[in-house]
Coordinates of C-alpha atoms and ligand atoms in Angstrom, one line a residue:
M374 CA 54.7 -32.2 0.1
A375 CA 54.6 -34.3 -3.0
F376 CA 53.7 -31.3 -5.0
T377 CA 56.8 -29.3 -3.8
K378 CA 59.1 -32.2 -4.6
L379 CA 57.7 -32.5 -8.0
S380 CA 58.1 -28.8 -8.8
Q381 CA 61.7 -28.8 -7.6
Q382 CA 62.3 -31.7 -9.9
T383 CA 60.7 -29.9 -12.7
I384 CA 62.8 -26.9 -12.2
T385 CA 66.1 -28.8 -12.0
S386 CA 65.2 -30.9 -15.0
T387 CA 64.7 -27.9 -17.2
N388 CA 68.4 -27.3 -17.2
N389 CA 69.1 -31.0 -17.8
T390 CA 68.9 -31.7 -21.6
S391 CA 69.3 -35.5 -21.0
S392 CA 65.9 -35.7 -19.1
K393 CA 63.9 -34.2 -21.9
R394 CA 62.1 -37.4 -22.6
S395 CA 60.7 -37.6 -19.0
R396 CA 59.1 -34.2 -19.2
P397 CA 55.7 -35.2 -20.6
L398 CA 55.4 -37.8 -17.8
I399 CA 56.3 -35.2 -15.1
L400 CA 53.8 -32.7 -16.5
F401 CA 51.2 -35.4 -16.5
L402 CA 51.9 -36.3 -12.9
L403 CA 51.7 -32.7 -12.0
F404 CA 48.4 -32.4 -13.6
L405 CA 47.1 -35.5 -11.9
V406 CA 48.2 -34.4 -8.4
T407 CA 46.6 -31.0 -8.9
F408 CA 43.4 -32.6 -10.0
I409 CA 43.3 -35.0 -7.1
L410 CA 44.0 -32.1 -4.7
L411 CA 41.2 -30.0 -6.2
L412 CA 38.8 -33.0 -6.0
L413 CA 39.6 -33.6 -2.4
S414 CA 39.2 -29.9 -1.4
T415 CA 35.7 -29.7 -3.0
A416 CA 34.7 -33.0 -1.4
F417 CA 35.6 -31.9 2.2
F418 CA 34.8 -28.2 1.9
P419 CA 31.9 -28.0 -0.5
N420 CA 31.4 -24.4 -1.5
P421 CA 27.7 -23.5 -0.7
Q422 CA 27.9 -20.6 -3.1
L423 CA 28.8 -22.8 -6.0
V424 CA 25.6 -24.8 -5.8
D425 CA 23.5 -21.6 -5.9
V426 CA 25.5 -20.2 -8.7
I427 CA 24.9 -23.3 -10.8
H428 CA 21.3 -23.3 -9.8
L429 CA 20.8 -19.6 -10.7
Q430 CA 22.5 -20.1 -14.0
A431 CA 20.2 -22.9 -14.9
Q432 CA 17.3 -20.7 -14.1
S433 CA 18.3 -17.7 -16.2
Q434 CA 18.4 -19.9 -19.3
S435 CA 14.9 -20.0 -20.6
H436 CA 15.2 -23.7 -21.6
G437 CA 17.2 -24.8 -18.5
S438 CA 15.5 -26.7 -15.7
I439 CA 14.7 -24.4 -12.8
F440 CA 15.6 -27.2 -10.4
Y441 CA 19.0 -28.4 -9.9
S442 CA 20.1 -31.2 -12.1
K443 CA 21.5 -34.6 -11.1
K444 CA 25.0 -33.2 -10.7
V445 CA 23.9 -31.0 -7.8
E446 CA 22.5 -32.9 -4.8
R447 CA 21.8 -30.1 -2.4
P448 CA 18.5 -28.3 -2.4
P449 CA 18.6 -24.8 -3.7
K450 CA 19.1 -22.1 -1.0
W451 CA 15.5 -20.9 -1.1
L452 CA 14.2 -24.4 -0.5
K453 CA 16.8 -24.9 2.3
V454 CA 15.4 -21.7 4.0
I455 CA 11.9 -23.3 4.0
L456 CA 13.2 -26.7 5.2
E457 CA 15.0 -25.1 8.1
D458 CA 12.0 -22.8 9.0
R459 CA 9.4 -25.5 9.2
L460 CA 8.3 -26.9 12.5
T461 CA 7.7 -30.4 11.1
R462 CA 11.1 -30.9 9.5
H463 CA 10.8 -34.7 9.2
K464 CA 7.9 -34.4 6.8
T465 CA 8.4 -34.1 3.0
L466 CA 7.1 -31.2 1.1
K467 CA 4.3 -30.9 -1.4
V468 CA 5.2 -28.2 -3.9
G469 CA 2.8 -26.5 -6.4
L470 CA 4.2 -24.8 -9.5
I471 CA 2.4 -21.9 -11.2
N472 CA 3.3 -20.3 -14.5
F473 CA 6.4 -22.3 -15.4
K474 CA 7.0 -23.5 -18.9
H475 CA 7.1 -27.3 -19.5
S476 CA 10.8 -27.1 -20.2
E477 CA 11.4 -25.3 -16.9
R478 CA 9.6 -28.0 -15.0
S479 CA 11.2 -31.1 -16.5
H480 CA 13.7 -33.2 -14.6
L481 CA 12.5 -32.3 -11.2
K482 CA 14.8 -33.7 -8.6
L483 CA 14.5 -32.0 -5.2
G484 CA 17.0 -34.2 -3.4
G485 CA 14.3 -36.5 -2.0
T486 CA 13.0 -33.7 0.1
V487 CA 9.8 -33.4 -1.9
S488 CA 7.2 -36.1 -2.0
E489 CA 5.0 -34.5 -4.6
V490 CA 5.3 -31.8 -7.2
V491 CA 2.0 -30.5 -8.6
V492 CA 1.7 -28.5 -11.7
I493 CA -1.1 -25.9 -11.2
N494 CA -3.1 -25.1 -14.2
V495 CA -4.2 -21.5 -14.5
E496 CA -5.8 -20.5 -17.8
L497 CA -4.1 -17.2 -18.9
V498 CA -6.4 -14.2 -18.4
S499 CA -7.7 -12.9 -21.7
S500 CA -5.7 -10.0 -23.1
N501 CA -8.8 -7.8 -23.5
I502 CA -9.2 -7.6 -19.8
T503 CA -7.3 -4.5 -18.9
W504 CA -6.7 -2.7 -15.6
E505 CA -9.4 -0.1 -16.5
K506 CA -12.0 -2.9 -16.6
L507 CA -10.9 -4.1 -13.1
F508 CA -10.7 -0.5 -11.8
P509 CA -13.5 1.5 -13.4
E510 CA -13.9 5.1 -12.5
W511 CA -17.6 4.7 -11.5
I512 CA -19.7 1.7 -10.4
D513 CA -23.4 1.4 -9.3
E514 CA -22.8 0.8 -5.6
T515 CA -26.2 -0.8 -5.2
N516 CA -25.1 -3.8 -7.3
P517 CA -23.4 -6.0 -4.7
K518 CA -21.6 -8.1 -7.3
G519 CA -20.3 -5.2 -9.3
W520 CA -19.1 -5.8 -12.8
C521 CA -15.9 -7.6 -12.3
P522 CA -14.5 -9.4 -15.3
D523 CA -13.7 -13.1 -14.8
I524 CA -10.1 -13.8 -14.0
P525 CA -9.4 -17.5 -14.2
M526 CA -8.2 -19.0 -10.9
P527 CA -7.0 -22.5 -10.1
D528 CA -9.6 -24.8 -8.5
P529 CA -8.1 -25.7 -5.1
G530 CA -10.3 -28.8 -4.9
E531 CA -8.2 -30.3 -7.8
Y532 CA -5.0 -30.3 -5.8
P533 CA -3.6 -31.8 -2.6
R534 CA -2.9 -29.4 0.3
L535 CA 0.5 -27.8 -0.5
D536 CA 3.4 -26.8 1.7
V537 CA 5.0 -24.5 -0.9
V538 CA 3.5 -22.6 -3.9
V539 CA 6.2 -21.5 -6.3
A540 CA 5.2 -19.1 -9.0
R541 CA 7.1 -17.4 -11.9
L542 CA 5.9 -13.9 -11.7
P543 CA 5.8 -11.7 -14.8
C544 CA 7.3 -8.2 -14.4
V545 CA 6.6 -4.8 -15.7
E546 CA 6.3 -4.5 -19.5
E547 CA 6.1 -8.2 -20.1
R548 CA 2.4 -8.3 -20.9
E549 CA 0.7 -6.9 -24.0
E550 CA -3.0 -6.2 -23.7
I551 CA -5.7 -5.0 -26.1
D552 CA -7.7 -1.9 -25.2
D553 CA -11.2 -1.1 -26.2
N554 CA -10.2 0.3 -29.6
G555 CA -8.3 -2.9 -30.4
N556 CA -4.9 -1.4 -30.0
R557 CA -2.0 -3.4 -28.5
R558 CA 0.0 -1.8 -25.7
K559 CA 2.3 -2.7 -22.8
A560 CA 0.5 -3.3 -19.5
G561 CA 3.1 -1.4 -17.4
I562 CA 2.8 -1.3 -13.7
R563 CA -0.9 -2.1 -13.9
D564 CA -0.6 -5.6 -15.2
V565 CA -3.6 -8.0 -15.0
H566 CA -1.5 -11.1 -15.7
R567 CA 0.8 -10.3 -12.8
L568 CA -2.2 -9.8 -10.6
Q569 CA -3.7 -13.1 -11.7
I570 CA -0.6 -15.1 -10.9
S571 CA -0.2 -13.3 -7.5
L572 CA -3.9 -14.0 -6.6
A573 CA -3.7 -17.6 -7.8
T574 CA -0.7 -18.2 -5.5
A575 CA -2.6 -16.5 -2.7
H576 CA -5.7 -18.7 -3.2
L577 CA -3.6 -21.9 -3.0
V578 CA -1.7 -20.7 0.0
V579 CA -4.9 -19.9 1.9
E580 CA -6.7 -23.1 0.8
S581 CA -3.7 -25.3 1.8
S582 CA -3.1 -23.7 5.2
Q583 CA -5.2 -25.5 7.8
E584 CA -3.0 -25.8 10.9
K585 CA 0.2 -25.6 9.0
D586 CA 2.5 -23.0 7.5
V587 CA 2.4 -22.6 3.7
Y588 CA 5.1 -20.7 1.9
A589 CA 4.9 -18.6 -1.2
V590 CA 8.0 -18.4 -3.4
F591 CA 8.2 -16.1 -6.4
V592 CA 10.8 -16.3 -9.1
A593 CA 10.7 -12.8 -10.4
K594 CA 13.1 -10.1 -11.6
C595 CA 10.9 -7.5 -9.8
E596 CA 9.4 -7.2 -6.3
P597 CA 6.2 -9.3 -5.9
M598 CA 3.0 -7.3 -5.3
L599 CA 3.3 -5.8 -1.8
E600 CA -0.4 -5.3 -1.7
L601 CA -0.8 -9.1 -1.3
Y602 CA 2.6 -10.1 0.0
R603 CA 3.6 -8.0 2.9
C604 CA 7.2 -7.2 3.4
D605 CA 6.7 -8.2 7.0
D606 CA 6.2 -11.8 5.7
L607 CA 9.3 -11.9 3.5
I608 CA 11.6 -14.4 5.2
W609 CA 14.3 -14.5 2.5
H610 CA 15.2 -12.8 -0.7
R611 CA 18.2 -13.1 -3.0
G612 CA 18.4 -12.3 -6.7
E613 CA 15.2 -13.5 -8.4
Y614 CA 14.0 -15.5 -5.4
W615 CA 11.5 -14.2 -2.9
V616 CA 10.3 -16.5 0.0
Y617 CA 7.2 -15.5 1.9
K618 CA 5.6 -17.0 5.0
P619 CA 2.3 -15.2 4.7
N620 CA 0.1 -14.3 7.6
V621 CA -2.8 -16.5 6.4
E622 CA -5.6 -14.6 8.1
K623 CA -4.6 -11.4 6.4
L624 CA -4.1 -13.1 3.0
R625 CA -7.5 -14.8 3.4
E626 CA -9.1 -11.4 3.9
L627 CA -7.4 -10.1 0.7
V628 CA -8.3 -13.0 -1.6
R629 CA -12.0 -12.6 -0.5
M630 CA -11.9 -9.0 -1.8
P631 CA -13.2 -8.3 -5.3
V632 CA -10.4 -8.6 -7.9
G633 CA -10.5 -4.8 -8.4
S634 CA -12.5 -1.7 -7.6
C635 CA -15.1 -3.1 -10.0
A636 CA -17.2 -4.0 -7.0
L637 CA -17.5 -2.5 -3.5
A638 CA -15.1 -4.2 -1.0
H639 CA -16.9 -6.1 1.7
P640 CA -15.9 -6.0 5.3
H641 CA -14.0 -8.9 6.8
A642 CA -16.5 -11.0 8.6
G643 CA -16.0 -11.5 12.3
N644 CA -13.3 -8.9 12.8
S645 CA -13.3 -6.0 15.2
G646 CA -17.0 -5.4 14.6
S647 CA -17.5 -8.4 16.9
S648 CA -14.8 -7.4 19.4
R649 CA -17.4 -7.7 22.1
Q650 CA -17.7 -11.4 21.1
L651 CA -13.9 -11.6 21.3
Q652 CA -14.0 -10.1 24.7
A653 CA -16.6 -12.5 26.0
N654 CA -14.6 -15.4 24.8
A655 CA -11.4 -13.9 26.2
N656 CA -12.9 -13.7 29.7
Q657 CA -13.1 -17.5 29.9
L658 CA -9.4 -17.9 29.0
P659 CA -6.4 -17.9 31.3
H660 CA -4.8 -14.4 31.7
E661 CA -1.9 -14.8 29.2
L662 CA -4.3 -15.7 26.5
Q663 CA -6.7 -12.9 27.3
I664 CA -3.9 -10.4 26.3
S665 CA -3.5 -11.9 22.8
A666 CA -7.3 -11.9 22.3
R667 CA -7.7 -8.3 23.2
S668 CA -9.5 -6.0 20.7
P669 CA -7.4 -4.7 17.9
R670 CA -5.5 -1.5 18.3
E671 CA -7.1 1.0 16.0
A672 CA -7.0 4.8 15.6
Y673 CA -8.0 7.7 13.4
V674 CA -5.0 9.7 12.3
T675 CA -4.4 13.0 10.6
I676 CA -1.4 15.2 9.9
L677 CA -0.5 18.9 10.2
H678 CA 2.7 20.2 8.6
S679 CA 4.2 23.3 7.1
T680 CA 1.4 25.7 8.0
E681 CA -0.9 26.4 10.9
D682 CA -3.8 27.1 8.5
Y683 CA -5.4 23.7 9.2
V684 CA -5.2 23.7 13.0
C685 CA -8.8 24.8 13.3
G686 CA -9.8 22.2 10.7
A687 CA -8.1 19.4 12.7
I688 CA -9.8 20.6 15.9
A689 CA -13.2 20.5 14.2
L690 CA -12.4 17.1 12.7
A691 CA -11.6 15.6 16.2
Q692 CA -14.7 17.1 17.6
S693 CA -16.9 15.7 14.8
I694 CA -15.4 12.2 15.3
L695 CA -16.0 12.3 19.0
Q696 CA -19.5 13.5 18.5
T697 CA -20.1 10.1 16.8
N698 CA -19.1 8.3 20.0
T699 CA -16.1 6.5 18.4
T700 CA -14.3 3.9 20.5
K701 CA -11.0 4.5 18.6
D702 CA -7.9 6.6 19.5
L703 CA -7.2 9.9 17.7
I704 CA -3.6 10.5 16.7
L705 CA -2.2 13.7 15.1
L706 CA 1.2 14.0 13.5
A707 CA 2.6 17.5 13.7
D708 CA 5.8 18.9 12.5
H709 CA 7.8 21.8 14.0
T710 CA 5.7 24.5 12.3
I711 CA 2.8 23.7 14.6
S712 CA 3.2 25.9 17.7
H713 CA 3.0 24.8 21.3
H714 CA -0.1 26.9 21.7
S715 CA -1.8 25.1 18.8
I716 CA -0.7 21.7 20.2
L717 CA -2.5 22.5 23.5
G718 CA -5.7 23.2 21.6
L719 CA -5.3 20.1 19.5
K720 CA -4.8 18.0 22.6
T721 CA -7.9 19.5 24.3
A722 CA -9.9 18.7 21.1
G723 CA -9.0 15.0 21.6
W724 CA -5.9 14.3 19.6
K725 CA -2.9 12.4 20.9
I726 CA 0.1 14.3 19.5
K727 CA 3.2 12.8 17.8
R728 CA 5.9 15.2 16.6
I729 CA 7.4 14.3 13.3
D730 CA 10.1 15.5 10.9
R731 CA 8.4 16.3 7.6
I732 CA 9.4 14.6 4.3
K733 CA 10.0 16.5 1.1
S734 CA 8.3 15.5 -2.1
P735 CA 11.1 14.3 -4.3
N736 CA 9.9 16.2 -7.4
A737 CA 8.3 19.3 -5.8
K738 CA 9.4 22.7 -7.2
F739 CA 10.7 25.3 -4.8
D740 CA 7.9 26.6 -2.6
A741 CA 5.3 24.4 -4.3
Y742 CA 2.1 24.0 -2.3
N743 CA 2.7 20.3 -2.0
K744 CA 6.4 20.5 -1.3
W745 CA 6.2 18.5 2.0
N746 CA 3.2 16.2 1.2
Y747 CA 5.3 13.0 1.5
S748 CA 5.2 13.6 5.3
K749 CA 1.9 11.7 5.2
L750 CA 3.8 8.5 4.6
R751 CA 4.8 8.7 8.3
I752 CA 1.5 7.3 9.2
W753 CA 2.9 3.8 8.4
Q754 CA 5.4 4.3 11.2
L755 CA 2.6 4.1 13.9
I756 CA 3.2 0.4 14.5
E757 CA 1.7 0.6 17.9
Y758 CA -1.6 0.3 15.9
D759 CA -2.8 -2.6 13.8
K760 CA -5.1 -0.4 11.7
L761 CA -5.5 3.2 11.0
I762 CA -8.1 5.3 9.2
F763 CA -6.2 8.3 7.8
I764 CA -8.3 11.3 7.4
D765 CA -7.3 14.7 6.0
S766 CA -7.9 17.7 8.3
D767 CA -10.3 19.3 5.8
F768 CA -13.0 16.7 6.6
I769 CA -15.7 16.5 9.1
V770 CA -17.4 13.2 10.0
L771 CA -21.2 13.2 10.1
T772 CA -22.0 9.7 11.4
N773 CA -20.0 7.0 13.1
I774 CA -17.5 5.3 10.7
D775 CA -15.8 2.9 13.1
R776 CA -17.2 0.0 11.1
F777 CA -14.7 0.8 8.3
F778 CA -11.9 -0.6 10.4
N779 CA -13.1 -4.0 9.2
Y780 CA -11.5 -3.5 5.8
P781 CA -7.9 -4.3 4.9
Q782 CA -5.1 -2.1 3.6
L783 CA -5.5 -0.3 1.2
S784 CA -9.1 0.5 1.2
A785 CA -10.3 3.9 0.1
S786 CA -13.0 5.7 -2.0
P787 CA -12.3 6.3 -5.7
N788 CA -10.9 9.5 -7.1
D789 CA -10.9 9.4 -10.9
K790 CA -9.7 6.9 -13.5
W791 CA -8.4 3.8 -11.7
L792 CA -7.1 5.9 -8.7
F793 CA -8.1 6.1 -5.1
N794 CA -8.5 9.4 -3.1
S795 CA -5.9 9.5 -0.3
G796 CA -8.0 12.0 1.8
I797 CA -9.5 9.1 3.8
M798 CA -8.0 5.6 3.6
L799 CA -7.6 2.5 5.7
L800 CA -4.0 1.3 6.2
E801 CA -2.0 -1.1 8.3
P802 CA 1.2 0.4 9.8
S803 CA 4.4 -1.5 9.2
K804 CA 8.0 -0.5 9.6
C805 CA 9.3 -2.3 6.5
F806 CA 6.4 -0.9 4.4
F807 CA 7.4 2.6 5.5
D808 CA 11.1 1.9 4.6
N809 CA 9.9 0.5 1.3
L810 CA 8.0 3.7 0.5
M811 CA 11.0 5.8 1.5
R812 CA 13.3 3.7 -0.7
K813 CA 11.1 4.0 -3.8
R814 CA 10.2 7.6 -3.6
Y815 CA 12.9 8.6 -6.1
T816 CA 12.1 5.9 -8.7
F817 CA 8.3 6.0 -8.7
K818 CA 7.0 9.3 -10.0
S819 CA 3.8 10.8 -8.5
Y820 CA 1.4 11.9 -11.1
N821 CA 0.5 15.1 -9.2
G822 CA 3.7 15.5 -7.1
G823 CA 1.8 14.7 -3.9
D824 CA 1.3 11.7 -1.7
Q825 CA -1.9 10.6 -3.5
G826 CA -0.1 10.3 -6.8
Y827 CA 2.8 8.4 -5.2
L828 CA 0.6 6.0 -3.2
N829 CA -1.4 5.2 -6.3
E830 CA 1.8 4.1 -8.1
V831 CA 3.0 1.9 -5.3
L832 CA -0.4 0.4 -4.3
T833 CA -2.2 -0.1 -7.6
W834 CA -4.4 -2.9 -6.3
W835 CA -6.8 -1.3 -3.8
H836 CA -10.3 -2.0 -2.4
R837 CA -13.2 0.3 -3.1
L838 CA -15.1 1.9 -0.3
T839 CA -18.3 3.6 -0.9
L840 CA -18.3 7.1 -2.2
K841 CA -20.4 8.0 0.8
L842 CA -17.3 7.8 3.0
N843 CA -15.6 10.6 1.1
F844 CA -18.1 13.1 0.0
M845 CA -16.1 15.5 -2.0
K846 CA -17.6 18.9 -2.0
F847 CA -17.5 19.3 -5.8
F848 CA -20.4 20.3 -7.9
D849 CA -19.8 20.4 -11.7
K850 CA -22.5 20.2 -14.3
E851 CA -22.9 16.4 -14.0
G852 CA -22.5 16.1 -10.2
G853 CA -25.5 17.5 -8.5
G854 CA -24.8 21.0 -9.8
G855 CA -28.3 22.2 -9.0
D856 CA -29.1 22.2 -5.3
R857 CA -25.5 21.7 -4.0
V858 CA -26.6 19.9 -0.9
V859 CA -24.9 17.1 0.9
P860 CA -27.1 14.0 0.5
R861 CA -28.4 12.7 3.8
D862 CA -26.6 9.3 3.6
R863 CA -23.1 10.7 3.5
Y864 CA -20.6 9.8 6.3
T865 CA -18.3 12.7 5.8
V866 CA -17.8 16.0 4.0
H867 CA -14.4 16.6 2.3
F868 CA -14.0 20.4 2.0
L869 CA -12.3 21.0 -1.3
G870 CA -11.6 24.6 -2.3
T871 CA -11.4 27.4 0.3
K872 CA -11.9 25.9 3.8
P873 CA -15.0 26.9 5.9
W874 CA -12.9 28.3 8.7
L875 CA -11.0 30.5 6.3
C876 CA -14.3 32.0 5.2
Y877 CA -16.8 33.9 7.3
R878 CA -19.7 31.8 8.4
D879 CA -22.3 33.9 6.6
Y880 CA -21.9 32.0 3.3
D881 CA -19.4 29.7 1.5
C882 CA -16.8 32.2 0.2
N883 CA -16.1 29.8 -2.7
W884 CA -19.0 31.7 -4.3
D885 CA -16.8 34.8 -4.5
R886 CA -14.5 33.3 -7.1
Q887 CA -15.9 32.2 -10.5
D888 CA -13.2 29.5 -10.8
Y889 CA -14.1 28.1 -7.3
H890 CA -17.8 27.8 -8.0
V891 CA -17.5 24.0 -8.3
F892 CA -16.6 23.9 -4.6
A893 CA -19.4 26.2 -3.4
S894 CA -22.1 24.8 -1.2
D895 CA -23.9 26.7 1.6
D896 CA -25.3 23.4 2.9
A897 CA -21.9 21.9 3.4
H898 CA -20.6 25.2 4.8
A899 CA -23.5 25.2 7.4
K900 CA -22.7 21.6 8.4
W901 CA -19.1 22.5 9.3
W902 CA -20.4 25.5 11.4
R903 CA -22.7 23.2 13.2
V904 CA -19.6 21.2 14.4
Y905 CA -18.1 24.6 15.4
D906 CA -21.1 25.5 17.4
E907 CA -20.9 22.3 19.4
M908 CA -17.2 22.9 20.3
P909 CA -16.3 24.3 23.7
K910 CA -15.6 28.0 23.7
D911 CA -11.9 27.6 24.4
L912 CA -11.5 25.5 21.2
Q913 CA -13.5 28.0 19.0
K914 CA -10.7 30.4 19.8
Y915 CA -8.4 28.4 17.5
C916 CA -10.6 29.3 14.6
G917 CA -9.9 33.0 14.5
M918 CA -9.1 34.8 11.3
T919 CA -5.8 36.6 10.8
R920 CA -5.7 40.1 9.4
K921 CA -4.3 38.7 6.1
Q922 CA -7.1 36.1 5.8
D923 CA -9.7 38.7 6.6
R924 CA -8.3 41.0 3.9
G925 CA -8.3 38.1 1.4
V926 CA -11.9 37.3 2.0
R927 CA -13.0 40.9 1.7
N928 CA -11.0 41.4 -1.5
R929 CA -12.6 38.5 -3.2
K930 CA -16.0 39.7 -2.0
E931 CA -15.4 43.1 -3.6
R932 CA -14.2 41.6 -6.8
A933 CA -17.3 39.4 -7.0
Q934 CA -19.4 42.5 -6.6
M935 CA -17.5 44.3 -9.3
A936 CA -17.9 41.3 -11.6
N937 CA -21.6 41.3 -10.7
L938 CA -21.5 37.5 -10.1
S939 CA -25.0 36.2 -10.7
D940 CA -25.2 34.1 -7.6
E941 CA -25.2 37.4 -5.6
H942 CA -23.7 35.9 -2.5
W943 CA -21.5 39.0 -2.4
K944 CA -24.6 40.9 -1.4
I945 CA -24.8 39.1 1.9
E946 CA -23.7 41.2 4.8
L947 CA -20.9 39.8 7.0
K948 CA -22.2 39.3 10.5
D949 CA -19.7 36.7 11.7
P950 CA -18.3 38.0 15.0
R951 CA -14.8 36.6 14.1
Q952 CA -14.3 39.7 12.0
Y953 CA -14.1 41.8 15.2
H954 CA -11.6 39.6 16.9
L955 CA -8.8 39.1 14.3
V956 CA -5.9 37.1 15.7
A957 CA -2.2 37.9 15.3
Ligands
LIG1467 C1 -12.7 -10.7 -24.5 O1 -12.7 -11.4 -25.6 C2 -13.4 -12.6 -25.6 C3 -13.2 -13.4 -26.9 O2 -11.9 -13.6 -27.1 C4 -14.9 -12.3 -25.4 O3 -15.7 -13.5 -25.3 C5 -15.0 -11.5 -24.1 O4 -16.4 -11.1 -24.0 C6 -14.1 -10.3 -24.1 N1 -14.2 -9.7 -22.8 C7 -14.3 -8.4 -22.6 C8 -14.3 -8.0 -21.2 O5 -14.3 -7.6 -23.5
LIG1468 C1 -23.4 9.4 21.9 O1 -23.5 9.1 23.3 C2 -24.3 10.0 24.0 C3 -24.4 9.6 25.4 O2 -24.5 8.2 25.6 C4 -25.7 10.0 23.4 O3 -26.6 10.9 24.1 C5 -25.6 10.4 21.9 O4 -26.9 10.3 21.3 C6 -24.7 9.5 21.2 N1 -24.4 10.0 19.8 C7 -24.5 9.3 18.7 C8 -24.2 10.0 17.5 O5 -24.8 8.1 18.8
LIG1469 C1 -0.7 18.5 -0.4 O1 -1.0 18.9 0.9 C2 -1.8 20.1 1.0 C3 -1.9 20.6 2.4 O2 -2.1 19.5 3.3 C4 -3.2 19.7 0.4 O3 -4.0 20.9 0.3 C5 -3.0 19.2 -1.1 O4 -4.2 18.8 -1.6 C6 -1.9 18.1 -1.1 N1 -1.6 17.9 -2.5 C7 -1.5 16.7 -3.1 C8 -1.2 16.7 -4.5 O5 -1.6 15.7 -2.4
LIG1470 C1 -25.9 42.7 -12.5 O1 -26.5 41.5 -12.9 C2 -28.0 41.6 -12.9 C3 -28.5 40.2 -13.3 O2 -27.9 39.2 -12.6 C4 -28.5 42.7 -13.7 O3 -29.9 42.8 -13.6 C5 -27.8 44.0 -13.4 O4 -28.2 45.0 -14.2 C6 -26.3 43.9 -13.4 N1 -25.7 45.1 -12.8 C7 -24.7 45.7 -13.4 C8 -24.2 46.9 -12.7 O5 -24.1 45.3 -14.4

């Protein structure tokens, strides 16, 4: 009202030359009223956004305090999220800070909600500790400690039990490291400093969490390490703020793992291996509690897509696993190219079938052999299971491997360099993790265009399982080139090269091609046929050769003869009865 009156006066007075002297006064009054109105409106309707904006601005300046100054009295949004989430709201918070500069920490005033702010000291990891040192290609598996370099961690004994651990997380390209030749280079996605801060935070969360929730907050321009901080545990994220309420049991399992693949992972003590113990305890509990104490849901899983060539392989794989008396489920993902007839055989072999739509590899060329390999990512959608052991259908299992369910995601045997082999791996299904993988598939390049290359970019921090779990049938000059036998202590055989069921059983047809000699092993070949012999007759029918496959084998045999290959396998007469019952 007052405002309208004044403006009318102003308008009328502009035409009145005699009131010129009163104009500054009117303008002043106008200003005053506007100011009072503004003040009133902010007092009664505080704008929540405004506080966060101020807060965020303070953060982005390297010398600004990361905590709101005296002018702002409300806690920042991320802290409010935690205050509202806690069960014991009346209690004040103990907050630990990792990797903040002194200037970023000064003037801490958390609106009286925090009783104690603790600065956690972590000595910066030496720049000559590179990812290659944490993830060496080869280790002596008999050395239980491995050769893991020392990565400084905070000593939890020095600090009170915290409610929140806040860490400033370095992002890609921030760290410079020094390689063995003394050259400086950017750390990229395999950044030891980033790992150190993530692990230090995890240690403190785990140590602080006895009978209470502890939150991990990251201030980072990039996503925190999803190997340690599961997207399922992310309760809030905006801009550079990531608030996690970690599942402490899972996090504890991870911080107990070696810092890299420089040592063999050790199984999580007292997990499903002792499920009988769990069961015994459960029987003494009331019924509702028995359900939650049931043994974990675990399964082996494989996938068939784009071709029926591996149907027989998957049948033999299921039979080989069942022959070890597993207690786990067997799940097979199949796309539309797998016929109803094949599905019947796969079911008889022991697989539970799930139909899927295949997923195209983002960078695959037209008709490339790995065009649909990203379909494998769908295993993360099997959320009716807690843990899965994925196993490619060109494997057979020789002895029971159920004990490997005691390892966390992502555990696998090594491939080369710092990479794991995705032929057999332990994983924990999660919807948000699957969505995350799907989202990133256009921005993260796969080094080989397949799922293995992609997964190794997204999950750079993984846990080493013994080489015995993934015996790759590969014999070069260094690797047991002489006798080409599968050592007795191996758990599986991974049939690289031409698959046994696409050869005749008389000998490993990898011998018939000079460039495939590295894959040739009559011993491994015979092991696969032993599984075949154990199979019921109506399953063996699924391993027939097509006319085309038969012609291929014979052509290569003839060419081996013409080339007079010195191993002379081409001299062996084909007796396999499958040659007389070619399938359509
Ligand atoms: C890294 O450098 C330090 C000296 O700065 C040295 O003591 C240490 O042995 C080196 N570590 C490795 C793994 O090379
Ligand atoms: C599996 O169980 C059967 C029957 O109990 C037994 O005869 C066989 O030896 C077991 N196999 C293995 C590999 O333990
Ligand atoms: C892609 O899938 C095919 C068939 O399952 C497999 O033979 C090949 O090794 C895979 N390639 C990559 C790069 O993962
Ligand atoms: C084939 O190779 C063997 C030695 O491996 C040699 O004795 C023989 O003469 C060769 N035959 C022909 C036709 O080149």
